[in-house]
Short mmCIF file of C-alpha atoms and ligand atoms in Angstrom, two decimals:
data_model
loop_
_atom_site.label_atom_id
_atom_site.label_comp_id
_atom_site.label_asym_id
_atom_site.label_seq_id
_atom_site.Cartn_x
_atom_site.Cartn_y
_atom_site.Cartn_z
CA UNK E 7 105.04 -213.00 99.99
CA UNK E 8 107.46 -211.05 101.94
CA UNK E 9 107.84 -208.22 99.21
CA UNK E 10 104.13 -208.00 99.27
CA UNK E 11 103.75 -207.25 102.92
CA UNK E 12 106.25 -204.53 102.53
CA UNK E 13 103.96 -202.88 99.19
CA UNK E 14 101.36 -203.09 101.78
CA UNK E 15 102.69 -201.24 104.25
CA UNK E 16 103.48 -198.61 102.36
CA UNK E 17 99.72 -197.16 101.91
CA UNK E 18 98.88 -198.41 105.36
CA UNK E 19 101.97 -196.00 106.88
CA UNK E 20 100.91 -193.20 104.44
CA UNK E 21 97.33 -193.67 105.24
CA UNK E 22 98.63 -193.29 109.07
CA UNK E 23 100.61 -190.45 108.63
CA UNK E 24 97.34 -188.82 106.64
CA UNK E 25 95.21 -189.14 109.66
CA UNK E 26 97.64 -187.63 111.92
CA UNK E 27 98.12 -184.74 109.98
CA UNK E 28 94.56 -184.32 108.26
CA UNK E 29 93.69 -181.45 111.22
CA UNK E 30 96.12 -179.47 110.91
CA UNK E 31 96.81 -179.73 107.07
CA UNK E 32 92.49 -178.87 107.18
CA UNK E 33 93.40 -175.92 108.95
CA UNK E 34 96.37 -174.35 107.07
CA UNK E 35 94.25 -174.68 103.72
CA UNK E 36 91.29 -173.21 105.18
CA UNK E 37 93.79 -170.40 106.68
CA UNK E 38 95.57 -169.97 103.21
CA UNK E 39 92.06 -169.17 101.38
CA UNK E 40 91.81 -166.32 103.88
CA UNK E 41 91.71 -163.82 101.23
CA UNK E 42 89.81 -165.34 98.97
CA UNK E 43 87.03 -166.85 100.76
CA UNK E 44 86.87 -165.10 103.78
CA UNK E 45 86.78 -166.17 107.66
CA UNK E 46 83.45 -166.62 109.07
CA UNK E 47 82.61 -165.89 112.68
CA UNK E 48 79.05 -166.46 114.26
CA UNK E 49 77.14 -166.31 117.45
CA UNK E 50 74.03 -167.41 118.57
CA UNK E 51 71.90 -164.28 119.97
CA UNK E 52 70.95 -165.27 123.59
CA UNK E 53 68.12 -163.58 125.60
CA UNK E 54 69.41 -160.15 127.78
CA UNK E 55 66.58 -159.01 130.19
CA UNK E 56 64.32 -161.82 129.85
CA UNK E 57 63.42 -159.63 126.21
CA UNK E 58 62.11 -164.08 125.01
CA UNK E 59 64.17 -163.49 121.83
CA UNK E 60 66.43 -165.43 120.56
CA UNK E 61 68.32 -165.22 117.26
CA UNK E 62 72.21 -165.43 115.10
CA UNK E 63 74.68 -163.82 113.55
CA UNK E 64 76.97 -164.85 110.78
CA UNK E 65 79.87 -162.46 110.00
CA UNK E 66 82.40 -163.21 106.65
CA UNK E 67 85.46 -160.88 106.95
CA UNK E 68 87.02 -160.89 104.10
CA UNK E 69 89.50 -158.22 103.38
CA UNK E 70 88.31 -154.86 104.98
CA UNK E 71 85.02 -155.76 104.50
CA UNK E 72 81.96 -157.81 106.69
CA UNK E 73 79.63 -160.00 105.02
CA UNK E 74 77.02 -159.78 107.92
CA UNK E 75 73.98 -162.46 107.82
CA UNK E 76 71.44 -162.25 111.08
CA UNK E 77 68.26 -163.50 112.08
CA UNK E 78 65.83 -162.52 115.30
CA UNK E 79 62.66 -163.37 116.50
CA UNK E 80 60.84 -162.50 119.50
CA UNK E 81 61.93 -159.05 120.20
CA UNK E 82 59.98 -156.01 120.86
CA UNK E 83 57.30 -155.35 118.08
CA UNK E 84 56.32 -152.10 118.03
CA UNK E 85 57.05 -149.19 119.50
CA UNK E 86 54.92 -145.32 119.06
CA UNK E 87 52.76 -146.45 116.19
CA UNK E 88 55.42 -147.96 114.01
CA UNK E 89 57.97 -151.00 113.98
CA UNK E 90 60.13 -151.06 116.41
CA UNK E 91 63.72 -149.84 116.01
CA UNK E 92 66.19 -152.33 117.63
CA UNK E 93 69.49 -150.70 117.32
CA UNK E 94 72.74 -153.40 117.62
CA UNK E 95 76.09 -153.22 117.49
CA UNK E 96 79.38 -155.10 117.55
CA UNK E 97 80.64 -154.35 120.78
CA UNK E 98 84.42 -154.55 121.78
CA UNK E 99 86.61 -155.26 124.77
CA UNK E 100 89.84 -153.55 124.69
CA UNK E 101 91.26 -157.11 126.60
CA UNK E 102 89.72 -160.03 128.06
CA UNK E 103 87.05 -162.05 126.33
CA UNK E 104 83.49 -161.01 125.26
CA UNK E 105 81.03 -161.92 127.17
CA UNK E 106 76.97 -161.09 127.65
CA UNK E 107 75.49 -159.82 130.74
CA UNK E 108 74.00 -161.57 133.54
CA UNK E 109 71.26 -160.15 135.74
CA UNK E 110 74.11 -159.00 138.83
CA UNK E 111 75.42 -156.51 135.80
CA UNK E 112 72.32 -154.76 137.54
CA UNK E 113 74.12 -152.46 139.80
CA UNK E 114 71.68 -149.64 140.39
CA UNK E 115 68.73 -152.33 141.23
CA UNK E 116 66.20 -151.14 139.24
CA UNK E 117 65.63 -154.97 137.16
CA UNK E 118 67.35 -154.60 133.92
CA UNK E 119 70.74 -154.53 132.70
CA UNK E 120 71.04 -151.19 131.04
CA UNK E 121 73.48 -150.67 128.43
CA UNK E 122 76.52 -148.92 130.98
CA UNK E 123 75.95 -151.51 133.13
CA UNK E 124 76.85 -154.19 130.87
CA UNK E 125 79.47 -152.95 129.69
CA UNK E 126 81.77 -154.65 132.03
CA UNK E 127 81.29 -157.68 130.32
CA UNK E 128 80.99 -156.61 126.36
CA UNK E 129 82.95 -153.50 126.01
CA UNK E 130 81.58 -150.25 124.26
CA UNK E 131 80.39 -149.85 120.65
CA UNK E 132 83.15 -150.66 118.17
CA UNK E 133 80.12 -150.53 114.93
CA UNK E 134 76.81 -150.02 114.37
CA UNK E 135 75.09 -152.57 112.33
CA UNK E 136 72.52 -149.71 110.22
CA UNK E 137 69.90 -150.60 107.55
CA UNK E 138 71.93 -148.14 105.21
CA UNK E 139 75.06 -145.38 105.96
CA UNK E 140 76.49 -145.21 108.83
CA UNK E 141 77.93 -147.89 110.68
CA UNK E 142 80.61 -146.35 113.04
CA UNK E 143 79.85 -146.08 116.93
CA UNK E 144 78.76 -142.47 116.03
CA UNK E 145 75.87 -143.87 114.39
CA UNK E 146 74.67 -146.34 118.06
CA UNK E 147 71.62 -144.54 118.90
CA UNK E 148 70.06 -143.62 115.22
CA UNK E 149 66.94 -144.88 115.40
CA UNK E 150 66.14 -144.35 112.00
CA UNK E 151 68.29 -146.50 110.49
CA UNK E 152 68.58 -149.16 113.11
CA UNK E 153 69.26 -152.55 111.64
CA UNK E 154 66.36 -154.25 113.15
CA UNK E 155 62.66 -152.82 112.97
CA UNK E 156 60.01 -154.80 114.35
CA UNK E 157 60.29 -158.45 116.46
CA UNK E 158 61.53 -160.87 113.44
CA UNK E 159 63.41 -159.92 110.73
CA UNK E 160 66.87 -160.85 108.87
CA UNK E 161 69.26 -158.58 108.49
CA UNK E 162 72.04 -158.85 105.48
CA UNK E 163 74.45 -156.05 104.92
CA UNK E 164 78.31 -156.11 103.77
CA UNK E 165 80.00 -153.10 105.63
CA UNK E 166 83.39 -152.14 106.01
CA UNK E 167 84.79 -152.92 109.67
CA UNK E 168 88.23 -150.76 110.97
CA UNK E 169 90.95 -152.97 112.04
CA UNK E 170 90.34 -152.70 115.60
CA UNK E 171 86.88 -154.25 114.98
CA UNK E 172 88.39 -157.28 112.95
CA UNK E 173 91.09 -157.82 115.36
CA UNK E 174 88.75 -157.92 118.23
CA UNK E 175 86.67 -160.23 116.35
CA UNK E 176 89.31 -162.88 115.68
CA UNK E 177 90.83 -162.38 119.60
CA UNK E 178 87.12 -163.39 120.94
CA UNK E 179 86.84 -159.69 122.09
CA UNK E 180 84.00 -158.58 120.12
CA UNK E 181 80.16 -159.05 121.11
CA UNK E 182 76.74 -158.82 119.08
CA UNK E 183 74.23 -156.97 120.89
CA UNK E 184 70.80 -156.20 120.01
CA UNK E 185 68.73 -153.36 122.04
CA UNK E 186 65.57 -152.44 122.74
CA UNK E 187 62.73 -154.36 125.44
CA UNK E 188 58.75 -153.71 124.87
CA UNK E 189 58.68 -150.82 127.85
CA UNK E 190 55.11 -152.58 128.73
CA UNK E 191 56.63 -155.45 130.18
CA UNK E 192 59.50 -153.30 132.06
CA UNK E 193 58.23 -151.41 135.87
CA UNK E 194 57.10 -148.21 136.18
CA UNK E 195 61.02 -147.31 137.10
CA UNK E 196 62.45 -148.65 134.47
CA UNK E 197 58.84 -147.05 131.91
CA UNK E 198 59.75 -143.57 132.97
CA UNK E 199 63.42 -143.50 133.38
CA UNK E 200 65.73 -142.18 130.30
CA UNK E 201 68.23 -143.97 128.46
CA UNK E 202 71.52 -143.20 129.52
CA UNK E 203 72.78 -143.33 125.97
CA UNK E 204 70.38 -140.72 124.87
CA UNK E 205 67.64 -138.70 127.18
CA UNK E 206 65.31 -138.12 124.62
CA UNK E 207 64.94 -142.46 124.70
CA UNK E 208 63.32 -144.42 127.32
CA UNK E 209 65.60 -146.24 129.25
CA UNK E 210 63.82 -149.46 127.82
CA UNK E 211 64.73 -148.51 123.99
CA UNK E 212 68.57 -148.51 124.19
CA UNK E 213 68.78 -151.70 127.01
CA UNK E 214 70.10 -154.95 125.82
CA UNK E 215 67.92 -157.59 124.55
CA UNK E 216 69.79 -160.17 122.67
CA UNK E 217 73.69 -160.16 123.11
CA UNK E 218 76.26 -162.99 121.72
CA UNK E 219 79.99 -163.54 121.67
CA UNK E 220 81.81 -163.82 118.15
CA UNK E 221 83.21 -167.24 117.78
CA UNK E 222 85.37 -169.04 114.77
CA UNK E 223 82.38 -170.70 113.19
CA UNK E 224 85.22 -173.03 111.10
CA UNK E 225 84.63 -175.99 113.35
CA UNK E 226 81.10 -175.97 112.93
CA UNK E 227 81.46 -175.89 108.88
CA UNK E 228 82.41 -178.83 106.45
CA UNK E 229 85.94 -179.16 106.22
CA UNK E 230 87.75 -176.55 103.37
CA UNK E 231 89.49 -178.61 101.08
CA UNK E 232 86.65 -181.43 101.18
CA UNK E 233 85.27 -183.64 98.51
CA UNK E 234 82.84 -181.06 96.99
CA UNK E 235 85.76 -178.43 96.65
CA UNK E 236 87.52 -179.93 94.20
CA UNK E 237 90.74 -178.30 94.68
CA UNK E 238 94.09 -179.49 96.10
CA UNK E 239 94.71 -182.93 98.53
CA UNK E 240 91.20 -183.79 99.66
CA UNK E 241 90.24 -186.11 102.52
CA UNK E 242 87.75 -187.66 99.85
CA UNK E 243 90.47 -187.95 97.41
CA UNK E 244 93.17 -189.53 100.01
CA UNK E 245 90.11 -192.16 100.89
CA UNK E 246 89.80 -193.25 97.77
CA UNK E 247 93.33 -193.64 97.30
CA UNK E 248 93.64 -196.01 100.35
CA UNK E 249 90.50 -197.85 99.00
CA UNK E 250 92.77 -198.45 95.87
CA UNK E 251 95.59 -199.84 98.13
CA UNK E 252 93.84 -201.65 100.15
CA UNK E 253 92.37 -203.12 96.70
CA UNK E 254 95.72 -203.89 95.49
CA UNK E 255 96.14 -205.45 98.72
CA UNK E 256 93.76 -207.62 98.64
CA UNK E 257 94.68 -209.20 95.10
CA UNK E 258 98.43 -209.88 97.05
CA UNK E 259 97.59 -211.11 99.75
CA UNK E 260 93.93 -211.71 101.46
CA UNK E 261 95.70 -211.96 104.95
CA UNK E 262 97.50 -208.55 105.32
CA UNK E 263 94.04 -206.81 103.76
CA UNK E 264 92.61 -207.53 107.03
CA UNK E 265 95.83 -206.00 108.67
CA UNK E 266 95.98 -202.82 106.45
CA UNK E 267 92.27 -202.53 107.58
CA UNK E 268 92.62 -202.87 111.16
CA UNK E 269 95.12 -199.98 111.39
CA UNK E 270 92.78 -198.32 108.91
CA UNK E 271 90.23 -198.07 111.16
CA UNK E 272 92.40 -197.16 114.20
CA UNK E 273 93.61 -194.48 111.87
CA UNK E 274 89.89 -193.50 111.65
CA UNK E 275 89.50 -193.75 115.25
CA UNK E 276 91.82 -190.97 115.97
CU1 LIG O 325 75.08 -152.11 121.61
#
């Protein structure tokens, strides 16, 4: 009886010393597969300027390269006959973290955060996200080939992003920002002023409308390394292996079963 509460202890310590370290261990695999899989960042796309839009971003870096996934809804539709051209970028701050603009980024008064102005709190251009070529901060105020045209659409592209860009990314430095307000809802200041990106814009075109700051999205996502991924120590796999134990537990001795799974499920508690 005695040499049977020892076997049992054995899983019960393992199983202990699993739940302890399954965070971490979940972590380094996830980190390892870095190159293979990529490291996904996302932010959810939060009204600037009262615009009523709303929206997210999904970015994959993987290598040199961004595997970009967005969706918005409830911008500006049109604008001069045609779909409107909503211009975004990943914006950087050289130090500090990201963050969008609030309505005191207004400094000159006249209702909307304009792009200078909120600056302060998302940095300048760093990329442009294009429909095709282009995608350094040269390319911030091509209409043509903005990466949004019209108020909903999805926007999928895999660019190349400079190292500054990634590291800013991973340090929480780097913003998403999505310009352009329907001028007909802006005043009669803000309708005939210029954009201070580029006069031959109205100030309304080039304003923020939807901004978010990059976050890991790894918490949000199943755990690498889980059941389905069939690779390597899995938490599924390490379950079923103290479901065994706790099986050949119960065939010893009934009494220490209930033992192993008490501490099982303050394990679980953790
Ligand atoms: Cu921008």
């Amino acid at each position: 009886m005695r040499t049977a509460k020892k076997l049992m202890l054995t899983p019960v310590l393992a199983l202990t010393a699993f739940g302890l370290a399954a965070g971490p261990a979940a972590a380094a695999t996830a980190g390892s597969s870095d190159s293979e899989q990529g490291w996904t960042y996302q932010a959810d796309l939060n009204e600037v300027n009262d615009s009523g839009a709303s929206g997210d971003i999904m970015i994959t870096l993987k290598g040199d390269q961004a595997m970009i996934t967005e969706h918005v809804e409830g911008l500006a539709e049109d604008f001069q006959d045609g779909p409107y051209p909503h211009v975004q970028h990943i914006h950087v701050k050289a130090n500090g973290s990201a963050e969008c603009p609030t309505a005191s980024a207004d400094e000159d008064g006249d209702g909307i955060v304009n792009t200078p102005e909120g600056g302060a709190a998302y940095g300048e251009v760093s990329a442009t996200l294009t429909d095709s070529g282009d995608t350094s901060a040269d390319a911030a105020v091509d209409v043509e080939h903005a990466g949004i045209k019209g108020g909903s659409a999805t926007y999928e592209r895999t660019i190349d992003l400079d190292a500054d860009t990634k590291e800013a990314i991973k340090d929480g430095r780097a913003t998403v920002v999505v310009h352009g307000l329907d001028p007909a809802k802006q005043s009669q200041e803000v309708q005939d002023a210029k954009s201070p990106l580029d006069d031959s814009l109205p100030q309304a075109a080039t304003a923020p409308a939807l901004c978010g700051t990059l976050a890991d999205s790894q918490m949000g996502q199943p755990p690498k390394g889980g059941p389905d991924t069939g690779g390597g120590s899995t938490a599924g796999t390490d379950d079923t292996v103290m479901l065994a134990a706790g099986g050949g537990v119960l065939v010893a001795a009934g009494a220490a079963f209930a033992i192993s799974r008490k501490r099982k499920s303050s394990a679980e508690t953790r």
